[in-house]
XYZ file of N, CA and C in Angstrom:
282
model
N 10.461 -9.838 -27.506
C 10.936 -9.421 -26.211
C 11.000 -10.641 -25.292
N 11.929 -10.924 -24.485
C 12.301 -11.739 -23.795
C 11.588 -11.898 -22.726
N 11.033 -12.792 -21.817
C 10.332 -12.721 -20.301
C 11.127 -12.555 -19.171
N 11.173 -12.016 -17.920
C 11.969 -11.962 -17.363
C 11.031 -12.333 -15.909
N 11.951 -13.056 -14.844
C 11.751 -13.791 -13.871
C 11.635 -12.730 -12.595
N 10.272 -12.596 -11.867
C 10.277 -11.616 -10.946
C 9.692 -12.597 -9.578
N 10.476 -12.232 -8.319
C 10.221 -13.270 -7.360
C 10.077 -12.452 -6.438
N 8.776 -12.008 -5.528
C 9.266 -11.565 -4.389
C 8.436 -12.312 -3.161
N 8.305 -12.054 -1.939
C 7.114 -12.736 -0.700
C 6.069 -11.635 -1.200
N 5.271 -12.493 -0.629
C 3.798 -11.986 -0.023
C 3.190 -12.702 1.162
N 2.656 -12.207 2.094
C 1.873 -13.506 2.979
C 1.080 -14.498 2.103
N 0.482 -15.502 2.099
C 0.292 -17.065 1.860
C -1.271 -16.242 1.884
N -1.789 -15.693 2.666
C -3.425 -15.700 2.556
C -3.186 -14.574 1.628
N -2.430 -13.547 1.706
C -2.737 -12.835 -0.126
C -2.817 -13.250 -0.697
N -1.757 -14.010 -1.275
C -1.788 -14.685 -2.362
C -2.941 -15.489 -2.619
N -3.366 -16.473 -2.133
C -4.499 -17.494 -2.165
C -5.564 -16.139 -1.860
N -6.189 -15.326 -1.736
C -7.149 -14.370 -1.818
C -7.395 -13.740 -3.280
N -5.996 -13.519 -3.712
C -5.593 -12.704 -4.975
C -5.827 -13.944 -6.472
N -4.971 -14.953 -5.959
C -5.471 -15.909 -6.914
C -7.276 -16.479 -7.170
N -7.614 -16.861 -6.461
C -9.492 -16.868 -6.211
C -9.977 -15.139 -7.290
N -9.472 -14.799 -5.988
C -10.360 -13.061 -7.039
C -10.197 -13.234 -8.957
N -8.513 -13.444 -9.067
C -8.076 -13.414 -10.462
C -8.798 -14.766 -11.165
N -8.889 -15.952 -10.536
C -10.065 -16.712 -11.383
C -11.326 -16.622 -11.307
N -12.109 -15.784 -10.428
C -13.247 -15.203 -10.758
C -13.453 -14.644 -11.989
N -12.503 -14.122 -12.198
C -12.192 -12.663 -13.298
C -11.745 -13.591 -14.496
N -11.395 -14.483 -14.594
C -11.247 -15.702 -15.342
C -9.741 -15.617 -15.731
N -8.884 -15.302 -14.997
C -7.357 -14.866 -15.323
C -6.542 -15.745 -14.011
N -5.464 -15.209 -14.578
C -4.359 -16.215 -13.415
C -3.622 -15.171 -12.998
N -2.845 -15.675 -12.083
C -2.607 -14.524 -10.882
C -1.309 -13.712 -12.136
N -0.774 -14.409 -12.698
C 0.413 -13.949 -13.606
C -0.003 -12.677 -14.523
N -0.887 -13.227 -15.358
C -1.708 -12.298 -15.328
C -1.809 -10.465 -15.183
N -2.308 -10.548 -13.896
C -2.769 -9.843 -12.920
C -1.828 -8.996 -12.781
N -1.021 -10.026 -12.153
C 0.613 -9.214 -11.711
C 1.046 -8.421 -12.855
N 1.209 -8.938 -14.286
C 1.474 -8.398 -15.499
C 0.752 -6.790 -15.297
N -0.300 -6.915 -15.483
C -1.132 -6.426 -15.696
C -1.057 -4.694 -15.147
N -0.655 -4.888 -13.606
C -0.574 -4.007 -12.601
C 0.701 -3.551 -12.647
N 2.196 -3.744 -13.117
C 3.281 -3.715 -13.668
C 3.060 -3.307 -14.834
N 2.474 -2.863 -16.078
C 2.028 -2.755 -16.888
C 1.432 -1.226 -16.754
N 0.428 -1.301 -16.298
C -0.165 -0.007 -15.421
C 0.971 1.071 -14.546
N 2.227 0.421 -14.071
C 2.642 1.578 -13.271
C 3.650 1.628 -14.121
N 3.992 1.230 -15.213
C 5.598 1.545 -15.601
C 4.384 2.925 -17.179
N 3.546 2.445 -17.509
C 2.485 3.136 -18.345
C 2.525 4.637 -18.055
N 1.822 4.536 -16.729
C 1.341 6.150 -15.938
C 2.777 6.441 -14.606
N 3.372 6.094 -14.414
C 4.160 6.129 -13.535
C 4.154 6.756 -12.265
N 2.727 6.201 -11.692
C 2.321 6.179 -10.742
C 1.873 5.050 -9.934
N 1.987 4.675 -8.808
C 1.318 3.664 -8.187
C -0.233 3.979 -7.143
N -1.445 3.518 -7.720
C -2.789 3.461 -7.466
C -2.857 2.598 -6.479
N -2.943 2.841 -5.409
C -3.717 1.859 -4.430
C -4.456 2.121 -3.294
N -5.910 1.410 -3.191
C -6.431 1.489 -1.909
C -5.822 0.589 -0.811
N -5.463 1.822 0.548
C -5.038 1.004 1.780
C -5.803 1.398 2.753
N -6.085 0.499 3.263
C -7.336 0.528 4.552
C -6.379 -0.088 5.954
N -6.894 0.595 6.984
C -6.094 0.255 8.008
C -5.888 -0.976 8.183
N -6.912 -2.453 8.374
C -6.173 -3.523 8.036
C -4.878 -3.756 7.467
N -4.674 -2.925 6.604
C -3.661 -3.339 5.576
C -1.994 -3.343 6.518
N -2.364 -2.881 7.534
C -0.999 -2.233 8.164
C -0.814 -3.089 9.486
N 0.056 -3.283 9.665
C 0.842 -4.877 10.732
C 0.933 -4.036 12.163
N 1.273 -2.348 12.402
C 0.849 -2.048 13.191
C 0.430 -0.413 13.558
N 0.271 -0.172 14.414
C -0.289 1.009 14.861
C 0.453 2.280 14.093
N 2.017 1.660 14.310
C 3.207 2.650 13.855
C 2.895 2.903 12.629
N 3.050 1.318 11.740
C 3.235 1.462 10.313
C 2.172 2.355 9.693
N 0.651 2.619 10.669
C -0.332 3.183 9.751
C -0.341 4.630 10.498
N 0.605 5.207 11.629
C 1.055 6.993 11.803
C 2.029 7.118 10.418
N 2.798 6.533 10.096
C 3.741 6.725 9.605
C 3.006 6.895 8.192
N 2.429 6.250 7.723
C 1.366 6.213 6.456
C 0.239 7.652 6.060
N -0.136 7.594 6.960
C -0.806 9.038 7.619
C -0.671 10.197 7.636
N 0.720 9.946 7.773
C 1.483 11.240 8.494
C 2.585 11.668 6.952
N 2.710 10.594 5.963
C 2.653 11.338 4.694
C 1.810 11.181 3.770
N 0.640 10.897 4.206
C -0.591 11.103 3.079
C -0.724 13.042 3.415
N -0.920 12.754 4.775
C -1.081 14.091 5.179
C 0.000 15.715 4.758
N 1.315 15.095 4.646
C 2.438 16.257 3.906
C 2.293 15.778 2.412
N 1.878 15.096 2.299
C 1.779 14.959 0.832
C 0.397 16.290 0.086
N -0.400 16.077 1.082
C -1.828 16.964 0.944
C -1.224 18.219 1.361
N -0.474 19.065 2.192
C 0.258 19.704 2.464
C 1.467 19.956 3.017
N 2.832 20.266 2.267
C 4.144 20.172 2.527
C 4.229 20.779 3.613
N 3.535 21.572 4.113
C 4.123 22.784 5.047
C 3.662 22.025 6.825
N 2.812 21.422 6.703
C 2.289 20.297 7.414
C 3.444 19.578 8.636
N 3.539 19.549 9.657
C 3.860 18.455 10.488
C 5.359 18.373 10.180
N 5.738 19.506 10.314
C 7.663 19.678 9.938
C 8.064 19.052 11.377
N 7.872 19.412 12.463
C 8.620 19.261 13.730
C 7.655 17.957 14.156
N 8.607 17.195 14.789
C 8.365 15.770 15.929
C 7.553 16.283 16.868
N 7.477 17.532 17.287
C 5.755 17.414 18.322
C 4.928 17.493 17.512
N 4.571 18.379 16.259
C 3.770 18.100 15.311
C 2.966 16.909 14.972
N 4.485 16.217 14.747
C 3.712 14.790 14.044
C 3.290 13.633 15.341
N 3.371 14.225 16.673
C 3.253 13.415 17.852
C 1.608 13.748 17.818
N 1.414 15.001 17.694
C 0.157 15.760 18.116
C -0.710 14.981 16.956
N -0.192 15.450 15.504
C -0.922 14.649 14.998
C -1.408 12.757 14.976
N -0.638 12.028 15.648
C -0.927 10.571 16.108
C -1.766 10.789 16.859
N -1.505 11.206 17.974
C -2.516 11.370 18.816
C -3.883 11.758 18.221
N -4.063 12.088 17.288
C -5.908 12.512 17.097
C -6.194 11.018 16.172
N -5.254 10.410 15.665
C -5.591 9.182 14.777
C -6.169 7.971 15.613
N -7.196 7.510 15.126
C -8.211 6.253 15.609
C -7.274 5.173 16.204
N -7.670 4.869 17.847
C -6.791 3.867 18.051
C -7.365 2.553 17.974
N -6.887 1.356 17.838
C -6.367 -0.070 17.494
C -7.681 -0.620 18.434
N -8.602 -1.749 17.685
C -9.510 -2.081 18.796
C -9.221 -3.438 19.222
């Protein structure tokens, strides 16, 4: 089977975070990446912990929220005051 060339961004401190972790682990970031690509094409699902850090802003983590939450129930937060009401009870930004 042939290798094929995958390029995308990441911020500069992921990466250098992700690489460190993966030579702890005694592996290289290639690796890794393999590895986790490997895992979602396998189960065809994508596994991940996201913690509010993870999110650039206030929006991006209602918006996150707000389909973890219809995901847990479809019937959930159909109408725009709904999903207003629901922001509003979510932890604000310190």
């Amino acid at each position: 089977m042939r290798d094929a060339l995958i390029q995308f961004k990441t911020r500069m401190q992921t990466k250098k975070k992700a690489k460190l972790l993966a030579e702890k682990l005694g592996l290289d970031l290639s690796a890794v990446l393999n590895a986790l690509l490997e895992e979602f094409v396998r189960s065809k699902r994508l596994s991940i912990g996201l913690s509010e850090e993870w999110f650039e802003t206030m929006e991006d983590l209602a918006f996150y929220k707000i389909a973890e939450e219809r995901k847990r129930n479809p019937k959930t937060l159909v109408s725009l005051a709904d999903m207003d009401k629901f922001i509003e009870t979510l932890p604000r930004a310190k």
